[in-house]
Coordinates of C-alpha atoms in Angstrom, one line a residue:
X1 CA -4.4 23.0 -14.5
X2 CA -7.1 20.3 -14.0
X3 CA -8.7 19.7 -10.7
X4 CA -9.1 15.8 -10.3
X5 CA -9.8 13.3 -7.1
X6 CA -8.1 9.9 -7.2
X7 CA -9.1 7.1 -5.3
X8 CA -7.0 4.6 -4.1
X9 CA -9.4 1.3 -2.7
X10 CA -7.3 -1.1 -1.2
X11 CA -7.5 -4.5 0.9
X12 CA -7.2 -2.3 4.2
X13 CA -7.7 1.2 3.6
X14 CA -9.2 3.9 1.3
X15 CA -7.1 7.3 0.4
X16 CA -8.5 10.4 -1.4
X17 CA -6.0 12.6 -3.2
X18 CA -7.5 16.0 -4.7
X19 CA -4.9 17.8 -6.6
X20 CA -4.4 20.1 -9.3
X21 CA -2.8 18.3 -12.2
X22 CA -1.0 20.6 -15.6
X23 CA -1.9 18.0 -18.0
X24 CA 1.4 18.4 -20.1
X25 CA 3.9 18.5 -17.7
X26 CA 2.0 16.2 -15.1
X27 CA 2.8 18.4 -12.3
X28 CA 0.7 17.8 -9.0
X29 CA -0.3 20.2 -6.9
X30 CA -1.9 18.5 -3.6
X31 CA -5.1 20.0 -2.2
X32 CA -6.0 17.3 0.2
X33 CA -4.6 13.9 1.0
X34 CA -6.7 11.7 3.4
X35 CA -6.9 8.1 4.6
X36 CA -9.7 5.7 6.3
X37 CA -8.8 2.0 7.0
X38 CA -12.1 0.4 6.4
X39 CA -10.5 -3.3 5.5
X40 CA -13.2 -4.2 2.9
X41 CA -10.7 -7.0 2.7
X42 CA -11.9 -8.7 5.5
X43 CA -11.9 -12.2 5.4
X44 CA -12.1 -12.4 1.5
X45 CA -9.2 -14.8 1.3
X46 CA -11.2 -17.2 3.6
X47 CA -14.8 -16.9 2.2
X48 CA -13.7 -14.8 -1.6
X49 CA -16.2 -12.9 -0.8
X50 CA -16.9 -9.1 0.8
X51 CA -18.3 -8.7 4.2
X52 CA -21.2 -6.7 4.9
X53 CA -19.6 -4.9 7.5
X54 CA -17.0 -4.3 5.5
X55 CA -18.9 -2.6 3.0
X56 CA -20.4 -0.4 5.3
X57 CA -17.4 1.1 6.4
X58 CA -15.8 1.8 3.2
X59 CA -19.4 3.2 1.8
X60 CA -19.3 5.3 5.3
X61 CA -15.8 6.3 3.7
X62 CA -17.1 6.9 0.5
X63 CA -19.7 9.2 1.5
X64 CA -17.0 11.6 2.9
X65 CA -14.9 11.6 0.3
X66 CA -17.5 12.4 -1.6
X67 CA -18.2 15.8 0.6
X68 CA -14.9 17.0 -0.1
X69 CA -14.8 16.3 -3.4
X70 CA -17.7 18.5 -3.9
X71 CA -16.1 21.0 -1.4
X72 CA -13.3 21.6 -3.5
X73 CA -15.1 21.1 -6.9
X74 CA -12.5 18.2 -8.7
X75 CA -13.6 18.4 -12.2
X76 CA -12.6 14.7 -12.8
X77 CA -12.7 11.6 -10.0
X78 CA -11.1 8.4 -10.6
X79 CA -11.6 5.4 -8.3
X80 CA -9.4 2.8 -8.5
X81 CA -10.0 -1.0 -6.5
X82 CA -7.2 -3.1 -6.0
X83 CA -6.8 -6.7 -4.5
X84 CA -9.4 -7.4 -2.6
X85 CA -12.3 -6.1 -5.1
X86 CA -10.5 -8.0 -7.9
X87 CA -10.7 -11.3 -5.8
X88 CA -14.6 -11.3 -4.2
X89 CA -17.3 -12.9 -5.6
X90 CA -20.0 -10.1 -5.0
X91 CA -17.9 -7.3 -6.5
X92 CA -20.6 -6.2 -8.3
X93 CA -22.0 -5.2 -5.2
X94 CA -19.2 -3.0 -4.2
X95 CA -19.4 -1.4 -7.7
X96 CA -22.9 -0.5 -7.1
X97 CA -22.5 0.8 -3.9
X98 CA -19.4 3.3 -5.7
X99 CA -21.0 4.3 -8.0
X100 CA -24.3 5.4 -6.2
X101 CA -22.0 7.3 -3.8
X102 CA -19.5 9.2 -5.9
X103 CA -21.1 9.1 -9.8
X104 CA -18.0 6.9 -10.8
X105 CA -18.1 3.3 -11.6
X106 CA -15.1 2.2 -9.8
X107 CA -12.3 0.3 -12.0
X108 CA -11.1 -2.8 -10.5
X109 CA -7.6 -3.0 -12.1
X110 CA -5.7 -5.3 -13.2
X111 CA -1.9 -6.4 -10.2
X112 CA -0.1 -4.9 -13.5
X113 CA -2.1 -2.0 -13.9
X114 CA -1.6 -1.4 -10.2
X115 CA 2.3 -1.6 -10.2
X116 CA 2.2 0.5 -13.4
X117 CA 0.3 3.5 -11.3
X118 CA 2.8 2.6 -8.3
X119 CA 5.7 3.1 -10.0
X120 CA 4.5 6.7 -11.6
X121 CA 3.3 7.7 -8.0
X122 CA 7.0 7.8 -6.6
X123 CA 8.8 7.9 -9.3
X124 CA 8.0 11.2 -10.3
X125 CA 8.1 12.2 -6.7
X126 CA 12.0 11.2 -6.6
X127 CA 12.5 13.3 -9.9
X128 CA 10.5 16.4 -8.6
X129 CA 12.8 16.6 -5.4
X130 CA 15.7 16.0 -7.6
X131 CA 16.8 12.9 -6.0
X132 CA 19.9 12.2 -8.3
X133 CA 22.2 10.6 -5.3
X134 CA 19.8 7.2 -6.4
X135 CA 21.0 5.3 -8.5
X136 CA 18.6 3.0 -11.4
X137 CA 16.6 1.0 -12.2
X138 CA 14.5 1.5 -9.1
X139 CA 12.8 -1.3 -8.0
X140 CA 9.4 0.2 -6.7
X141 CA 8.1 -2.3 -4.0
X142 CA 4.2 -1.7 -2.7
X143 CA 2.7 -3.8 0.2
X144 CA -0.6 -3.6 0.3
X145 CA -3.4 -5.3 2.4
X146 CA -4.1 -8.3 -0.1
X147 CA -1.0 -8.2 -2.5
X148 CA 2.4 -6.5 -3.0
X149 CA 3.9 -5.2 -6.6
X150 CA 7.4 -5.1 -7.7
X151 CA 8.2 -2.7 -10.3
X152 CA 11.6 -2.3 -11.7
X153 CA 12.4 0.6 -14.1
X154 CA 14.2 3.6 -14.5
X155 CA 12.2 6.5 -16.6
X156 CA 9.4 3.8 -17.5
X157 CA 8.3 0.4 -16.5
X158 CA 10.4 -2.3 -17.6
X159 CA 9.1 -5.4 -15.9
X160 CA 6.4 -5.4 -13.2
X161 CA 4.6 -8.6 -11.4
X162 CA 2.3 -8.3 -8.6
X163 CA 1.9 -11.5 -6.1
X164 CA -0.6 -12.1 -3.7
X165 CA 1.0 -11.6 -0.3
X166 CA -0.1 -8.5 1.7
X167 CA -0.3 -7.6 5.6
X168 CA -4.0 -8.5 5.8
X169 CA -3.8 -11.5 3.7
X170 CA -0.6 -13.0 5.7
X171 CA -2.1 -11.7 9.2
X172 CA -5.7 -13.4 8.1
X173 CA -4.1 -16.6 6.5
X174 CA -1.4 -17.4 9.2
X175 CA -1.7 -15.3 12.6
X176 CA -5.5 -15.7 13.7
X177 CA -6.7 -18.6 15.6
X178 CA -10.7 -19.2 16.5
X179 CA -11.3 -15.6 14.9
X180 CA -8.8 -13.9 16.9
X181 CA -5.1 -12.6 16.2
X182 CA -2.4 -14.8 18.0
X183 CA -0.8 -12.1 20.4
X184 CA 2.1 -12.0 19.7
X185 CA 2.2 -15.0 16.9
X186 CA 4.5 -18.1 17.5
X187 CA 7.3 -18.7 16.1
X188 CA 5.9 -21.6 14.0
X189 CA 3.1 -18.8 12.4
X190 CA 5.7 -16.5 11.4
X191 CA 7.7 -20.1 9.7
X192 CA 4.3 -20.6 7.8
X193 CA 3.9 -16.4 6.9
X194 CA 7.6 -16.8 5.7
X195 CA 7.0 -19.3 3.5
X196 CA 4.6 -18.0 1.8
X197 CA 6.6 -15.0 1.1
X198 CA 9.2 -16.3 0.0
X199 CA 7.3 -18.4 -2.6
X200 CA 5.5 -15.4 -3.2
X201 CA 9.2 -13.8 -4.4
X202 CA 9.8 -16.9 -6.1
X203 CA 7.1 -16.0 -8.6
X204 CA 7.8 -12.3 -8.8
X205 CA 11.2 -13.0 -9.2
X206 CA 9.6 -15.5 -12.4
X207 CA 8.8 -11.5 -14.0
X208 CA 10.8 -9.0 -12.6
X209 CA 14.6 -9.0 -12.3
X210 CA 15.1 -8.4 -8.6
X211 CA 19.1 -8.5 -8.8
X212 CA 19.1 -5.5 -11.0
X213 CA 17.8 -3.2 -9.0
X214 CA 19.9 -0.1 -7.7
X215 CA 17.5 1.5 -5.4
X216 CA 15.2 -0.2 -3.3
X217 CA 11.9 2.7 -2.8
X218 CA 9.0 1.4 -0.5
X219 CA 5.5 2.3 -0.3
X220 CA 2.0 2.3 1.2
X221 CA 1.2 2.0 5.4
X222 CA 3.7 -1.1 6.4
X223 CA 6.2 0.5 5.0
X224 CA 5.8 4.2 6.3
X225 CA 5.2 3.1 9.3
X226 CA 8.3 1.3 9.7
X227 CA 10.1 4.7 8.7
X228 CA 8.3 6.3 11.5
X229 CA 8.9 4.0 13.9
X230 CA 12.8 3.8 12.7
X231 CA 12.7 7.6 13.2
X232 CA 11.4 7.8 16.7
X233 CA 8.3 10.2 16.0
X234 CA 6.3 11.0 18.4
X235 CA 3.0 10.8 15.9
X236 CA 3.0 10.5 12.5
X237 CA 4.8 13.1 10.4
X238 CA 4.0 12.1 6.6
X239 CA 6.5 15.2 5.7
X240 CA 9.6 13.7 8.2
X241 CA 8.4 9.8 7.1
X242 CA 8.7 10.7 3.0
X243 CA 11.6 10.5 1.0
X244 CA 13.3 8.9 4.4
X245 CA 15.7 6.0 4.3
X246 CA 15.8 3.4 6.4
X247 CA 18.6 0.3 6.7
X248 CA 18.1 -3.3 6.9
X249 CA 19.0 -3.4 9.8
X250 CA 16.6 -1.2 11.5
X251 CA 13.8 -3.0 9.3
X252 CA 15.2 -6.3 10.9
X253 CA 14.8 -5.2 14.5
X254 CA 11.3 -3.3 13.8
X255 CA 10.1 -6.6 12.2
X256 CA 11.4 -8.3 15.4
X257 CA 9.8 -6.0 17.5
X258 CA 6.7 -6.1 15.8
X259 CA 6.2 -10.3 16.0
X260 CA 7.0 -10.3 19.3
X261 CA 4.9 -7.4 21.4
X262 CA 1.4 -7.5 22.4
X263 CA -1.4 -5.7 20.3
X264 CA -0.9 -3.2 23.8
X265 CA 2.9 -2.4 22.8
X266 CA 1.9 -2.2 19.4
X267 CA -1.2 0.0 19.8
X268 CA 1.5 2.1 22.2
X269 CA 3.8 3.5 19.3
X270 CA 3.3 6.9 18.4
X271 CA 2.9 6.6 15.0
X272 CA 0.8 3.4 14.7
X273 CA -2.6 3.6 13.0
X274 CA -5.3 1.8 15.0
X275 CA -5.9 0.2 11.9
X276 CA -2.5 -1.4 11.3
X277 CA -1.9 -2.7 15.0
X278 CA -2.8 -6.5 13.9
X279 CA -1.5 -6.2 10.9
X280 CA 2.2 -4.7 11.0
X281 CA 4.3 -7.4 12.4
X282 CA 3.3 -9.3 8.4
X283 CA 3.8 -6.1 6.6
X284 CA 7.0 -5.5 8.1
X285 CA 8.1 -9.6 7.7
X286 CA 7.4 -8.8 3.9
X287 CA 9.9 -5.9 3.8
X288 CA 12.2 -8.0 5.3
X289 CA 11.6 -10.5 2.8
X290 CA 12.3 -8.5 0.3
X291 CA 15.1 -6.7 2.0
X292 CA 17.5 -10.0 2.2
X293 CA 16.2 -11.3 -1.7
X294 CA 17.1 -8.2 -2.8
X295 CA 20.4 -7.4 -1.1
X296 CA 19.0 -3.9 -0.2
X297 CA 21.0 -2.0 2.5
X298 CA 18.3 0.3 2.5
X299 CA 14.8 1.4 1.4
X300 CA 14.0 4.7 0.5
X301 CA 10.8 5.5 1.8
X302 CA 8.1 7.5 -0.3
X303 CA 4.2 8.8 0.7
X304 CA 3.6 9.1 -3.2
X305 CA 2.3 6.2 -4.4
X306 CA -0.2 4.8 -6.7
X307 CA -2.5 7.4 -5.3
X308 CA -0.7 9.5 -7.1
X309 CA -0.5 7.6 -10.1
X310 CA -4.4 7.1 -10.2
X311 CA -4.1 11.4 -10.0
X312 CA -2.2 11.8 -13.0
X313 CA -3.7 9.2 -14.9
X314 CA -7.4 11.4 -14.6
X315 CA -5.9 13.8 -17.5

Protein backbone atom coordinates (compact mmCIF):
# COMPACT_ATOMS: atom_id res chain seq x y z
CA UNK A 1 0.00 0.00 0.00
CA UNK A 2 1.02 3.56 -0.76
CA UNK A 3 0.21 6.38 1.41
CA UNK A 4 -0.93 9.46 -0.87
CA UNK A 5 -2.91 12.91 -0.23
CA UNK A 6 -5.06 14.20 -3.08
CA UNK A 7 -6.23 17.51 -3.49
CA UNK A 8 -9.30 18.49 -4.87
CA UNK A 9 -9.22 22.72 -5.59
CA UNK A 10 -12.34 23.81 -6.73
CA UNK A 11 -14.34 27.12 -7.63
CA UNK A 12 -15.89 27.01 -3.93
CA UNK A 13 -14.19 24.65 -1.80
CA UNK A 14 -10.90 22.73 -1.15
CA UNK A 15 -10.99 18.81 0.06
CA UNK A 16 -8.01 16.63 1.30
CA UNK A 17 -8.22 12.99 0.92
CA UNK A 18 -5.23 10.85 2.64
CA UNK A 19 -5.66 7.34 1.93
CA UNK A 20 -3.84 4.26 1.55
CA UNK A 21 -3.82 3.18 -2.08
CA UNK A 22 -2.61 -0.93 -3.29
CA UNK A 23 -1.30 0.18 -6.47
CA UNK A 24 -2.49 -2.93 -8.39
CA UNK A 25 -5.73 -3.45 -7.38
CA UNK A 26 -6.46 0.42 -6.76
CA UNK A 27 -8.05 -0.24 -3.49
CA UNK A 28 -8.54 2.86 -1.18
CA UNK A 29 -8.31 2.89 2.21
CA UNK A 30 -9.49 6.36 3.69
CA UNK A 31 -7.38 7.92 6.50
CA UNK A 32 -8.82 11.34 6.48
CA UNK A 33 -11.42 13.14 4.37
CA UNK A 34 -11.83 16.95 5.03
CA UNK A 35 -13.35 20.01 3.40
CA UNK A 36 -12.91 24.04 3.57
CA UNK A 37 -15.07 26.29 1.32
CA UNK A 38 -12.61 29.05 0.61
CA UNK A 39 -14.34 30.15 -2.87
CA UNK A 40 -11.10 31.18 -4.56
CA UNK A 41 -13.65 31.48 -7.34
CA UNK A 42 -14.85 34.62 -6.27
CA UNK A 43 -15.79 36.87 -8.69
CA UNK A 44 -13.43 35.41 -11.45
CA UNK A 45 -16.27 35.14 -13.97
CA UNK A 46 -16.77 39.04 -13.58
CA UNK A 47 -13.10 40.29 -13.34
CA UNK A 48 -11.16 36.58 -14.82
CA UNK A 49 -9.17 37.14 -12.33
CA UNK A 50 -8.43 35.71 -8.47
CA UNK A 51 -9.19 37.78 -5.49
CA UNK A 52 -6.86 38.53 -2.91
CA UNK A 53 -9.09 37.50 -0.27
CA UNK A 54 -9.73 34.68 -1.90
CA UNK A 55 -6.33 33.51 -1.92
CA UNK A 56 -5.85 33.96 1.47
CA UNK A 57 -8.38 31.71 2.55
CA UNK A 58 -7.53 28.82 0.42
CA UNK A 59 -3.56 29.43 1.31
CA UNK A 60 -5.09 29.52 5.11
CA UNK A 61 -6.53 26.09 3.84
CA UNK A 62 -3.56 24.97 2.42
CA UNK A 63 -1.44 25.47 5.36
CA UNK A 64 -3.65 22.81 7.23
CA UNK A 65 -3.71 20.48 4.91
CA UNK A 66 -0.41 20.63 4.90
CA UNK A 67 -0.23 19.79 8.89
CA UNK A 68 -2.01 16.63 8.36
CA UNK A 69 -0.32 15.59 5.65
CA UNK A 70 2.84 15.61 7.57
CA UNK A 71 0.84 14.11 10.59
CA UNK A 72 0.05 11.12 8.79
CA UNK A 73 3.32 10.96 6.64
CA UNK A 74 1.48 10.58 2.69
CA UNK A 75 4.42 9.50 0.80
CA UNK A 76 2.99 11.10 -2.45
CA UNK A 77 0.52 14.52 -2.69
CA UNK A 78 -1.30 15.42 -5.66
CA UNK A 79 -3.13 18.77 -6.02
CA UNK A 80 -5.38 19.14 -8.52
CA UNK A 81 -7.21 22.92 -9.65
CA UNK A 82 -10.25 22.88 -11.48
CA UNK A 83 -12.45 25.74 -12.96
CA UNK A 84 -11.71 28.64 -11.46
CA UNK A 85 -7.68 28.32 -11.52
CA UNK A 86 -8.03 27.30 -15.23
CA UNK A 87 -9.98 30.52 -16.08
CA UNK A 88 -7.90 33.58 -13.96
CA UNK A 89 -5.46 35.57 -15.29
CA UNK A 90 -2.96 35.56 -12.25
CA UNK A 91 -2.92 31.80 -11.83
CA UNK A 92 0.50 31.79 -11.66
CA UNK A 93 0.03 33.40 -8.49
CA UNK A 94 -2.02 30.75 -7.05
CA UNK A 95 0.61 28.23 -8.27
CA UNK A 96 3.20 29.96 -6.41
CA UNK A 97 1.37 30.26 -3.43
CA UNK A 98 0.76 25.94 -3.70
CA UNK A 99 3.64 25.19 -4.18
CA UNK A 100 5.36 27.28 -1.34
CA UNK A 101 2.78 25.63 1.02
CA UNK A 102 2.69 21.96 0.24
CA UNK A 103 6.11 21.26 -2.08
CA UNK A 104 3.71 20.38 -5.05
CA UNK A 105 3.15 22.54 -8.04
CA UNK A 106 -0.49 22.29 -8.34
CA UNK A 107 -1.88 20.86 -11.84
CA UNK A 108 -4.61 22.95 -13.27
CA UNK A 109 -6.33 20.28 -15.39
CA UNK A 110 -7.83 20.23 -18.23
CA UNK A 111 -12.81 20.02 -17.92
CA UNK A 112 -11.83 16.51 -19.56
CA UNK A 113 -9.23 15.51 -17.35
CA UNK A 114 -11.60 16.56 -14.52
CA UNK A 115 -14.66 14.35 -15.67
CA UNK A 116 -12.10 11.54 -16.36
CA UNK A 117 -11.01 11.61 -12.42
CA UNK A 118 -14.90 12.07 -11.64
CA UNK A 119 -16.03 9.29 -13.16
CA UNK A 120 -13.11 6.84 -11.48
CA UNK A 121 -14.00 8.59 -8.04
CA UNK A 122 -17.55 6.96 -8.03
CA UNK A 123 -17.42 4.57 -10.28
CA UNK A 124 -15.25 2.42 -8.44
CA UNK A 125 -17.15 3.26 -5.33
CA UNK A 126 -20.48 1.71 -6.92
CA UNK A 127 -18.34 -1.48 -7.93
CA UNK A 128 -16.66 -1.76 -4.35
CA UNK A 129 -20.19 -1.79 -2.65
CA UNK A 130 -21.36 -4.13 -5.27
CA UNK A 131 -23.95 -1.96 -6.58
CA UNK A 132 -25.17 -4.42 -9.43
CA UNK A 133 -29.13 -3.34 -9.11
CA UNK A 134 -27.65 -0.13 -11.52
CA UNK A 135 -27.92 -0.47 -14.57
CA UNK A 136 -25.04 1.08 -17.51
CA UNK A 137 -23.69 3.25 -18.91
CA UNK A 138 -23.67 5.59 -15.89
CA UNK A 139 -23.83 8.98 -16.69
CA UNK A 140 -21.54 10.57 -13.85
CA UNK A 141 -22.82 14.16 -13.42
CA UNK A 142 -20.44 16.64 -11.16
CA UNK A 143 -21.56 20.30 -10.23
CA UNK A 144 -18.99 22.15 -9.14
CA UNK A 145 -18.58 25.88 -8.18
CA UNK A 146 -17.43 27.21 -11.79
CA UNK A 147 -18.47 24.21 -14.12
CA UNK A 148 -20.22 20.84 -14.13
CA UNK A 149 -18.97 17.44 -16.07
CA UNK A 150 -20.94 14.84 -17.65
CA UNK A 151 -19.43 11.59 -18.02
CA UNK A 152 -21.02 8.63 -19.55
CA UNK A 153 -19.41 5.14 -19.43
CA UNK A 154 -19.75 1.84 -18.10
CA UNK A 155 -16.15 0.21 -17.05
CA UNK A 156 -14.32 3.27 -18.75
CA UNK A 157 -14.98 6.63 -20.12
CA UNK A 158 -16.74 6.71 -23.24
CA UNK A 159 -17.60 10.31 -23.91
CA UNK A 160 -17.10 13.14 -21.41
CA UNK A 161 -17.70 17.10 -21.93
CA UNK A 162 -17.44 19.56 -19.18
CA UNK A 163 -19.50 23.10 -19.60
CA UNK A 164 -19.18 26.05 -17.72
CA UNK A 165 -22.19 26.32 -15.49
CA UNK A 166 -21.63 25.79 -11.75
CA UNK A 167 -23.46 27.03 -8.39
CA UNK A 168 -20.99 29.91 -7.92
CA UNK A 169 -20.81 30.84 -11.44
CA UNK A 170 -24.79 30.85 -11.96
CA UNK A 171 -25.39 32.48 -8.32
CA UNK A 172 -22.45 35.20 -9.29
CA UNK A 173 -23.67 35.70 -12.96
CA UNK A 174 -27.50 35.86 -12.37
CA UNK A 175 -28.63 36.17 -8.59
CA UNK A 176 -26.50 39.17 -7.07
CA UNK A 177 -27.48 42.72 -7.49
CA UNK A 178 -25.08 45.85 -6.29
CA UNK A 179 -22.75 43.07 -4.78
CA UNK A 180 -25.31 41.41 -2.85
CA UNK A 181 -27.34 38.04 -3.34
CA UNK A 182 -31.08 38.67 -4.41
CA UNK A 183 -32.93 37.10 -1.28
CA UNK A 184 -34.71 34.99 -2.42
CA UNK A 185 -33.97 35.59 -6.43
CA UNK A 186 -37.00 36.55 -8.74
CA UNK A 187 -38.55 34.75 -10.84
CA UNK A 188 -37.02 36.55 -13.95
CA UNK A 189 -33.24 35.54 -12.31
CA UNK A 190 -33.97 32.02 -12.10
CA UNK A 191 -35.60 32.51 -16.23
CA UNK A 192 -32.01 34.00 -17.00
CA UNK A 193 -29.98 31.01 -14.72
CA UNK A 194 -32.16 28.58 -16.64
CA UNK A 195 -31.23 29.60 -19.78
CA UNK A 196 -27.96 29.40 -19.37
CA UNK A 197 -28.25 25.93 -18.31
CA UNK A 198 -29.95 24.73 -20.66
CA UNK A 199 -27.64 26.10 -23.32
CA UNK A 200 -25.06 24.86 -21.23
CA UNK A 201 -26.73 21.04 -21.88
CA UNK A 202 -27.14 22.00 -25.39
CA UNK A 203 -23.28 21.86 -25.70
CA UNK A 204 -22.73 18.90 -23.51
CA UNK A 205 -25.27 17.15 -25.16
CA UNK A 206 -22.91 18.37 -28.64
CA UNK A 207 -20.25 15.43 -26.75
CA UNK A 208 -21.81 13.22 -24.59
CA UNK A 209 -24.93 11.11 -25.40
CA UNK A 210 -27.29 12.04 -22.51
CA UNK A 211 -30.25 9.71 -23.75
CA UNK A 212 -28.14 6.70 -23.26
CA UNK A 213 -27.61 6.85 -19.91
CA UNK A 214 -29.07 4.07 -17.44
CA UNK A 215 -28.11 5.49 -14.21
CA UNK A 216 -28.05 8.88 -13.33
CA UNK A 217 -24.97 9.16 -10.13
CA UNK A 218 -24.43 12.76 -8.74
CA UNK A 219 -21.65 14.36 -7.12
CA UNK A 220 -19.91 17.09 -5.17
CA UNK A 221 -21.72 19.64 -2.32
CA UNK A 222 -25.13 20.70 -4.39
CA UNK A 223 -25.78 17.46 -4.91
CA UNK A 224 -25.17 15.81 -1.38
CA UNK A 225 -26.72 18.30 0.05
CA UNK A 226 -29.80 17.85 -1.70
CA UNK A 227 -29.74 14.06 -0.50
CA UNK A 228 -29.48 15.39 2.94
CA UNK A 229 -32.00 17.60 2.82
CA UNK A 230 -34.37 14.86 0.93
CA UNK A 231 -33.42 12.69 3.84
CA UNK A 232 -34.45 14.82 6.72
CA UNK A 233 -30.97 14.75 8.68
CA UNK A 234 -30.64 16.53 11.37
CA UNK A 235 -26.69 17.44 10.44
CA UNK A 236 -24.81 16.16 7.90
CA UNK A 237 -24.22 12.41 7.75
CA UNK A 238 -21.72 11.85 4.71
CA UNK A 239 -22.24 7.79 5.61
CA UNK A 240 -26.48 8.12 5.48
CA UNK A 241 -25.98 10.97 2.29
CA UNK A 242 -23.61 8.27 0.10
CA UNK A 243 -24.67 5.85 -2.17
CA UNK A 244 -28.45 7.45 -1.34
CA UNK A 245 -31.09 7.87 -4.04
CA UNK A 246 -33.11 10.60 -4.42
CA UNK A 247 -36.32 11.11 -7.10
CA UNK A 248 -37.07 13.86 -9.29
CA UNK A 249 -39.48 14.70 -7.65
CA UNK A 250 -37.97 15.49 -4.31
CA UNK A 251 -35.00 17.30 -6.35
CA UNK A 252 -38.02 19.45 -7.88
CA UNK A 253 -39.51 20.53 -4.57
CA UNK A 254 -35.89 21.00 -2.84
CA UNK A 255 -34.95 23.22 -5.84
CA UNK A 256 -38.28 25.01 -5.19
CA UNK A 257 -37.62 25.39 -1.78
CA UNK A 258 -34.33 26.49 -2.24
CA UNK A 259 -35.25 29.74 -4.88
CA UNK A 260 -37.72 30.74 -2.87
CA UNK A 261 -36.52 30.96 1.10
CA UNK A 262 -34.49 33.57 2.62
CA UNK A 263 -30.56 33.08 3.17
CA UNK A 264 -32.28 32.71 7.19
CA UNK A 265 -34.35 29.46 6.11
CA UNK A 266 -31.62 28.41 4.11
CA UNK A 267 -28.81 28.88 6.72
CA UNK A 268 -31.63 27.01 9.07
CA UNK A 269 -31.39 23.39 7.47
CA UNK A 270 -29.47 21.00 9.34
CA UNK A 271 -27.28 19.90 6.95
CA UNK A 272 -26.38 23.16 5.03
CA UNK A 273 -22.82 24.22 4.95
CA UNK A 274 -22.39 27.99 5.77
CA UNK A 275 -20.58 28.01 2.65
CA UNK A 276 -23.28 26.79 0.34
CA UNK A 277 -26.23 28.94 1.77
CA UNK A 278 -26.03 31.56 -1.41
CA UNK A 279 -25.23 29.20 -3.59
CA UNK A 280 -27.64 26.08 -3.33
CA UNK A 281 -30.82 27.28 -4.84
CA UNK A 282 -28.32 27.32 -8.55
CA UNK A 283 -26.79 24.04 -7.74
CA UNK A 284 -29.93 22.51 -7.12
CA UNK A 285 -31.71 24.35 -10.56
CA UNK A 286 -28.72 22.56 -12.34
CA UNK A 287 -29.71 19.06 -11.08
CA UNK A 288 -32.99 19.75 -12.09
CA UNK A 289 -31.83 20.67 -15.31
CA UNK A 290 -30.24 17.80 -15.87
CA UNK A 291 -32.93 15.69 -14.25
CA UNK A 292 -35.81 16.65 -16.93
CA UNK A 293 -32.90 16.46 -20.13
CA UNK A 294 -32.08 13.41 -19.00
CA UNK A 295 -35.38 11.64 -18.15
CA UNK A 296 -33.78 10.59 -14.80
CA UNK A 297 -36.36 9.27 -12.13
CA UNK A 298 -33.69 9.34 -9.81
CA UNK A 299 -30.01 10.28 -8.94
CA UNK A 300 -27.89 8.06 -7.08
CA UNK A 301 -26.01 10.04 -4.82
CA UNK A 302 -22.15 9.31 -4.21
CA UNK A 303 -19.37 11.27 -1.64
CA UNK A 304 -16.59 9.56 -3.92
CA UNK A 305 -15.76 11.82 -6.38
CA UNK A 306 -12.88 13.17 -8.31
CA UNK A 307 -11.18 13.42 -4.99
CA UNK A 308 -10.94 10.09 -5.19
CA UNK A 309 -9.88 9.91 -8.59
CA UNK A 310 -7.01 12.56 -7.97
CA UNK A 311 -6.10 9.54 -5.01
CA UNK A 312 -5.69 6.83 -7.22
CA UNK A 313 -4.27 8.55 -9.88
CA UNK A 314 -0.96 9.40 -7.33
CA UNK A 315 0.28 5.67 -7.97
Amino acid sequence: MTRVAGIDCGTNSIRLLVADVDPATGALVELDRRMIIVRLGQGVDQTGRLAPEALARTFAACREYAAVIKELGAEKIRFVATSASRDAENRDEFVSGVLDILGVEPEVISGDQEAEFSFTGATRSLAAAGRSDLATPYLVVDIGGGSTEFVLGDSHVRAARSVDVGCVRMTERHLVVDGAVTDPPTAEQVAAMRADIEAALDLAAEAVPLAEARTLVGLAGSVTTVAGIALGLPAYDSAAIHHSRVSYEQVREISERMLTATHAERAAIGVMHEGRVDVIGAGTLVLLAIMERTGATEVVVSEHDILDGIALSAV
